[in-house]
């Protein structure tokens, strides 16, 4: 079974919103497992200290390597094949290819940082994969871990319906999706595009492809220029 282990100073944040998604139902059905471990339980002294001031100066605090290493040693069995992922704004950007790769494997161990982050030595010593979920600033790694888990779990066998899974495959093409409409056919003076009511499946397919291409060209030139037919 695909097994996730989360190391965090805020264990109460898990499963959090995942309980309300496809991932939550799959968790209750035993299609994956989630273990959460409080890094604070490895803190030093009477106050269970987990952080200290950065060498070289600067704002904020840094999580101690010995504390983080103890948390890993206590929870990750020797020879565990799961990748150890450190969620950090310094990491490689998460994309669907990385999600697919992580979902294919035995699971993940996710280290969530707080404060200014984790001492780099334990990241190197434990050969962690550093991953970011985007170029904006969060308060810590927990929300990023929840995003990564949601993205992975929906790809596990039996979590999505077969129809959705097939659609997923065809959409890995690198285009944004076409816009969606439902009833009522007219709402506040706005009509649904007539082609969608026409019953001409080929015309619907062509219109949707045009819409997807226009949106991708306008909003995501990075994706557009990566399409095989639009390079060079
Ligand atoms: C002062 C420089 N800041 C880096 C931009 C420090 C800093 C800000 C926020 C250090 C850590 C954090 C907390 N963020 C995460 O732990 C995090 C994150 C993110 O902020 N954005 C996108 N992906 C991620 S994954 C983990």
CSV table of C-alpha atoms and ligand atoms in Angstrom, one decimal:
chain,number,residue,atom,x,y,z
A,1,UNK,CA,0.0,0.0,0.0
A,2,UNK,CA,1.1,3.6,-0.8
A,3,UNK,CA,2.3,5.0,2.6
A,4,UNK,CA,2.8,8.6,3.4
A,5,UNK,CA,4.7,9.7,6.6
A,6,UNK,CA,4.6,13.4,7.5
A,7,UNK,CA,7.1,15.0,9.9
A,8,UNK,CA,5.8,18.3,11.2
A,9,UNK,CA,5.6,20.7,14.1
A,10,UNK,CA,1.8,20.9,13.4
A,11,UNK,CA,0.5,17.3,13.3
A,12,UNK,CA,-3.1,18.5,13.8
A,13,UNK,CA,-3.0,20.0,10.3
A,14,UNK,CA,-3.2,16.4,8.9
A,15,UNK,CA,-5.3,15.0,7.2
A,16,UNK,CA,-7.1,18.4,7.4
A,17,UNK,CA,-8.7,19.3,4.1
A,18,UNK,CA,-7.7,16.0,2.6
A,19,UNK,CA,-10.5,14.4,4.7
A,20,UNK,CA,-13.0,16.2,2.5
A,21,UNK,CA,-11.6,15.2,-0.9
A,22,UNK,CA,-11.2,12.1,-3.0
A,23,UNK,CA,-8.1,11.4,-0.9
A,24,UNK,CA,-10.1,11.4,2.3
A,25,UNK,CA,-12.5,8.8,1.1
A,26,UNK,CA,-9.6,6.7,-0.3
A,27,UNK,CA,-7.9,7.0,3.1
A,28,UNK,CA,-11.0,5.7,4.9
A,29,UNK,CA,-11.3,2.9,2.4
A,30,UNK,CA,-7.7,1.9,3.1
A,31,UNK,CA,-6.4,2.6,-0.4
A,32,UNK,CA,-3.4,4.5,1.1
A,33,UNK,CA,-2.0,5.1,4.6
A,34,UNK,CA,-1.1,8.3,6.4
A,35,UNK,CA,1.2,8.5,9.5
A,36,UNK,CA,1.9,11.9,11.1
A,37,UNK,CA,4.8,12.5,13.5
A,38,UNK,CA,5.4,15.5,15.7
A,39,UNK,CA,9.0,16.8,15.3
A,40,UNK,CA,8.6,18.6,18.7
A,41,UNK,CA,8.8,15.2,20.5
A,42,UNK,CA,12.5,15.2,19.5
A,43,UNK,CA,13.2,18.8,20.7
A,44,UNK,CA,15.9,19.6,23.2
A,45,UNK,CA,15.6,20.3,26.9
A,46,UNK,CA,12.7,21.2,29.1
A,47,UNK,CA,11.1,23.4,26.4
A,48,UNK,CA,11.6,20.8,23.6
A,49,UNK,CA,13.5,23.4,21.6
A,50,UNK,CA,13.6,22.5,17.8
A,51,UNK,CA,15.2,25.7,16.4
A,52,UNK,CA,18.1,28.1,16.9
A,53,UNK,CA,19.5,31.3,15.4
A,54,UNK,CA,21.1,31.2,11.9
A,55,UNK,CA,24.9,31.1,11.7
A,56,UNK,CA,26.1,34.2,9.8
A,57,UNK,CA,23.2,36.3,11.2
A,58,UNK,CA,19.9,37.2,9.6
A,59,UNK,CA,16.2,37.2,10.6
A,60,UNK,CA,14.3,34.3,12.1
A,61,UNK,CA,15.2,30.8,13.3
A,62,UNK,CA,16.5,27.6,11.7
A,63,UNK,CA,15.4,24.0,12.6
A,64,UNK,CA,18.2,22.1,14.2
A,65,UNK,CA,19.7,19.2,12.2
A,66,UNK,CA,20.0,16.9,15.2
A,67,UNK,CA,16.3,17.3,16.0
A,68,UNK,CA,15.2,16.7,12.5
A,69,UNK,CA,17.5,13.7,12.1
A,70,UNK,CA,16.2,12.2,15.4
A,71,UNK,CA,12.6,12.5,14.1
A,72,UNK,CA,13.6,10.7,10.8
A,73,UNK,CA,15.6,8.0,12.7
A,74,UNK,CA,12.7,7.3,15.0
A,75,UNK,CA,10.1,7.0,12.2
A,76,UNK,CA,11.7,5.8,9.0
A,77,UNK,CA,12.8,2.1,9.1
A,78,UNK,CA,16.3,1.3,7.8
A,79,UNK,CA,16.1,0.4,4.1
A,80,UNK,CA,12.8,2.3,3.6
A,81,UNK,CA,12.5,2.8,-0.2
A,82,UNK,CA,10.3,5.9,0.0
A,83,UNK,CA,11.8,9.1,-1.2
A,84,UNK,CA,12.4,11.6,1.6
A,85,UNK,CA,10.9,15.0,0.4
A,86,UNK,CA,11.7,18.3,2.0
A,87,UNK,CA,9.1,20.9,1.2
A,88,UNK,CA,10.9,24.2,0.7
A,89,UNK,CA,10.7,27.4,-1.4
A,90,UNK,CA,14.2,26.5,-2.5
A,91,UNK,CA,13.1,23.3,-4.1
A,92,UNK,CA,12.4,22.2,-7.7
A,93,UNK,CA,8.9,23.1,-8.8
A,94,UNK,CA,6.3,20.4,-8.4
A,95,UNK,CA,4.7,19.4,-11.7
A,96,UNK,CA,2.4,16.6,-12.8
A,97,UNK,CA,5.4,14.5,-14.0
A,98,UNK,CA,6.9,14.5,-10.5
A,99,UNK,CA,3.4,13.8,-9.0
A,100,UNK,CA,3.1,10.8,-11.4
A,101,UNK,CA,6.5,9.5,-10.4
A,102,UNK,CA,5.8,9.8,-6.6
A,103,UNK,CA,2.4,8.2,-7.0
A,104,UNK,CA,3.9,5.2,-8.9
A,105,UNK,CA,6.3,4.4,-6.0
A,106,UNK,CA,5.9,2.9,-2.5
A,107,UNK,CA,4.9,6.3,-0.9
A,108,UNK,CA,6.6,9.4,0.4
A,109,UNK,CA,8.2,10.7,3.6
A,110,UNK,CA,7.4,14.5,3.8
A,111,UNK,CA,9.5,16.8,6.0
A,112,UNK,CA,7.6,20.1,6.6
A,113,UNK,CA,9.8,23.1,7.6
A,114,UNK,CA,8.8,26.1,9.7
A,115,UNK,CA,10.6,29.3,10.5
A,116,UNK,CA,13.4,30.0,7.9
A,117,UNK,CA,13.8,26.3,7.2
A,118,UNK,CA,15.9,23.3,8.1
A,119,UNK,CA,19.7,23.2,8.5
A,120,UNK,CA,21.1,22.2,5.1
A,121,UNK,CA,23.4,19.5,6.6
A,122,UNK,CA,20.6,17.1,7.5
A,123,UNK,CA,19.0,17.7,4.0
A,124,UNK,CA,22.3,16.6,2.4
A,125,UNK,CA,23.0,13.8,4.9
A,126,UNK,CA,19.6,12.2,4.3
A,127,UNK,CA,19.7,12.9,0.5
A,128,UNK,CA,16.4,14.6,0.6
A,129,UNK,CA,14.5,15.7,-2.6
A,130,UNK,CA,13.7,19.4,-2.2
A,131,UNK,CA,10.4,20.4,-3.7
A,132,UNK,CA,8.5,23.7,-3.9
A,133,UNK,CA,4.8,24.0,-5.0
A,134,UNK,CA,5.2,27.5,-6.5
A,135,UNK,CA,6.7,30.9,-6.5
A,136,UNK,CA,4.8,32.5,-3.6
A,137,UNK,CA,5.5,32.5,0.1
A,138,UNK,CA,3.7,30.2,2.5
A,139,UNK,CA,4.1,30.1,6.3
A,140,UNK,CA,5.5,26.6,6.3
A,141,UNK,CA,5.7,23.3,4.5
A,142,UNK,CA,2.4,21.8,5.8
A,143,UNK,CA,0.1,23.3,3.1
A,144,UNK,CA,2.6,22.3,0.4
A,145,UNK,CA,2.6,18.7,1.8
A,146,UNK,CA,-1.2,18.6,1.7
A,147,UNK,CA,-1.1,19.8,-1.9
A,148,UNK,CA,1.5,17.1,-2.9
A,149,UNK,CA,-0.5,14.3,-1.1
A,150,UNK,CA,-3.8,15.4,-2.8
A,151,UNK,CA,-2.2,15.4,-6.2
A,152,UNK,CA,-0.5,11.9,-5.7
A,153,UNK,CA,-3.4,10.1,-4.0
A,154,UNK,CA,-5.9,10.9,-6.7
A,155,UNK,CA,-3.7,8.9,-9.1
A,156,UNK,CA,-3.5,5.8,-7.0
A,157,UNK,CA,-5.3,2.7,-8.4
A,158,UNK,CA,-9.0,2.7,-7.5
A,159,UNK,CA,-9.1,6.3,-6.2
A,160,UNK,CA,-10.4,8.0,-9.4
A,161,UNK,CA,-13.1,6.5,-11.5
A,162,UNK,CA,-12.0,4.7,-14.7
A,163,UNK,CA,-13.5,7.4,-16.9
A,164,UNK,CA,-11.7,10.3,-15.1
A,165,UNK,CA,-8.5,8.3,-15.3
A,166,UNK,CA,-8.7,7.9,-19.1
A,167,UNK,CA,-9.5,11.6,-19.4
A,168,UNK,CA,-6.5,12.4,-17.2
A,169,UNK,CA,-4.2,10.5,-19.6
A,170,UNK,CA,-5.5,12.4,-22.7
A,171,UNK,CA,-5.1,15.7,-20.9
A,172,UNK,CA,-1.4,15.2,-20.0
A,173,UNK,CA,-1.0,16.8,-23.5
A,174,UNK,CA,0.1,20.1,-22.0
A,175,UNK,CA,-2.9,22.3,-22.9
A,176,UNK,CA,-5.1,24.2,-20.5
A,177,UNK,CA,-8.7,22.9,-20.4
A,178,UNK,CA,-11.6,24.2,-22.3
A,179,UNK,CA,-14.3,26.2,-20.4
A,180,UNK,CA,-17.3,24.2,-18.9
A,181,UNK,CA,-21.0,25.1,-19.0
A,182,UNK,CA,-24.1,23.5,-17.5
A,183,UNK,CA,-27.8,24.4,-17.0
A,184,UNK,CA,-29.5,26.8,-17.2
A,185,UNK,CA,-28.8,27.4,-20.9
A,186,UNK,CA,-29.4,31.1,-20.3
A,187,UNK,CA,-28.4,32.8,-17.1
A,188,UNK,CA,-28.6,36.5,-16.3
A,189,UNK,CA,-28.7,37.3,-20.0
A,190,UNK,CA,-25.7,35.1,-20.8
A,191,UNK,CA,-26.1,32.1,-23.2
A,192,UNK,CA,-24.1,28.9,-23.3
A,193,UNK,CA,-22.1,28.8,-26.6
A,194,UNK,CA,-24.6,27.5,-29.2
A,195,UNK,CA,-22.2,24.9,-30.5
A,196,UNK,CA,-22.5,23.0,-27.2
A,197,UNK,CA,-26.3,22.7,-27.6
A,198,UNK,CA,-26.0,21.7,-31.3
A,199,UNK,CA,-25.4,18.0,-30.8
A,200,UNK,CA,-22.6,18.1,-33.5
A,201,UNK,CA,-19.9,16.1,-31.6
A,202,UNK,CA,-17.2,16.9,-34.1
A,203,UNK,CA,-17.9,20.6,-34.0
A,204,UNK,CA,-18.0,20.5,-30.2
A,205,UNK,CA,-14.6,18.8,-30.2
A,206,UNK,CA,-13.1,21.3,-32.6
A,207,UNK,CA,-14.5,24.3,-30.6
A,208,UNK,CA,-13.2,22.8,-27.3
A,209,UNK,CA,-9.7,22.3,-28.9
A,210,UNK,CA,-9.7,25.9,-30.2
A,211,UNK,CA,-10.8,27.3,-26.8
A,212,UNK,CA,-8.0,25.2,-25.0
A,213,UNK,CA,-5.4,26.5,-27.5
A,214,UNK,CA,-6.5,30.1,-27.2
A,215,UNK,CA,-6.4,30.0,-23.4
A,216,UNK,CA,-3.0,28.3,-23.4
A,217,UNK,CA,-1.5,30.8,-25.8
A,218,UNK,CA,-2.8,33.8,-23.9
A,219,UNK,CA,-2.4,32.7,-20.3
A,220,UNK,CA,0.5,30.2,-20.4
A,221,UNK,CA,3.0,31.0,-23.1
A,222,UNK,CA,5.5,28.8,-21.2
A,223,UNK,CA,3.3,25.7,-21.8
A,224,UNK,CA,2.4,26.9,-25.4
A,225,UNK,CA,6.0,27.2,-26.4
A,226,UNK,CA,6.8,23.7,-25.1
A,227,UNK,CA,4.2,22.1,-27.4
A,228,UNK,CA,5.9,20.1,-30.1
A,229,UNK,CA,4.1,21.9,-32.9
A,230,UNK,CA,5.0,25.3,-31.6
A,231,UNK,CA,8.7,25.1,-30.8
A,232,UNK,CA,11.3,27.0,-32.7
B,1,LIG,C1,13.4,35.2,3.8
B,1,LIG,C2,13.3,34.3,2.7
B,1,LIG,N1,12.1,33.4,2.7
B,1,LIG,C3,12.2,32.6,1.5
B,1,LIG,C4,11.3,33.1,0.4
B,1,LIG,C5,12.1,32.6,3.9
B,1,LIG,C6,11.0,31.6,3.9
B,1,LIG,C7,9.7,31.9,3.6
B,1,LIG,C8,8.7,30.9,3.7
B,1,LIG,C9,11.3,30.3,4.4
B,1,LIG,C10,10.3,29.4,4.5
B,1,LIG,C11,9.0,29.7,4.2
B,1,LIG,C12,8.0,28.7,4.4
B,1,LIG,N2,7.6,28.0,3.1
B,1,LIG,C13,7.7,26.7,3.0
B,1,LIG,O1,8.0,26.0,3.9
B,1,LIG,C14,7.4,26.1,1.7
B,1,LIG,C15,6.9,26.7,0.5
B,1,LIG,C16,6.7,28.1,0.1
B,1,LIG,O2,6.7,29.0,0.9
B,1,LIG,N3,6.3,28.3,-1.2
B,1,LIG,C17,6.2,27.3,-2.1
B,1,LIG,N4,6.4,26.1,-1.8
B,1,LIG,C18,6.8,25.8,-0.6
B,1,LIG,S1,7.2,24.3,0.0
B,1,LIG,C19,7.5,24.8,1.5
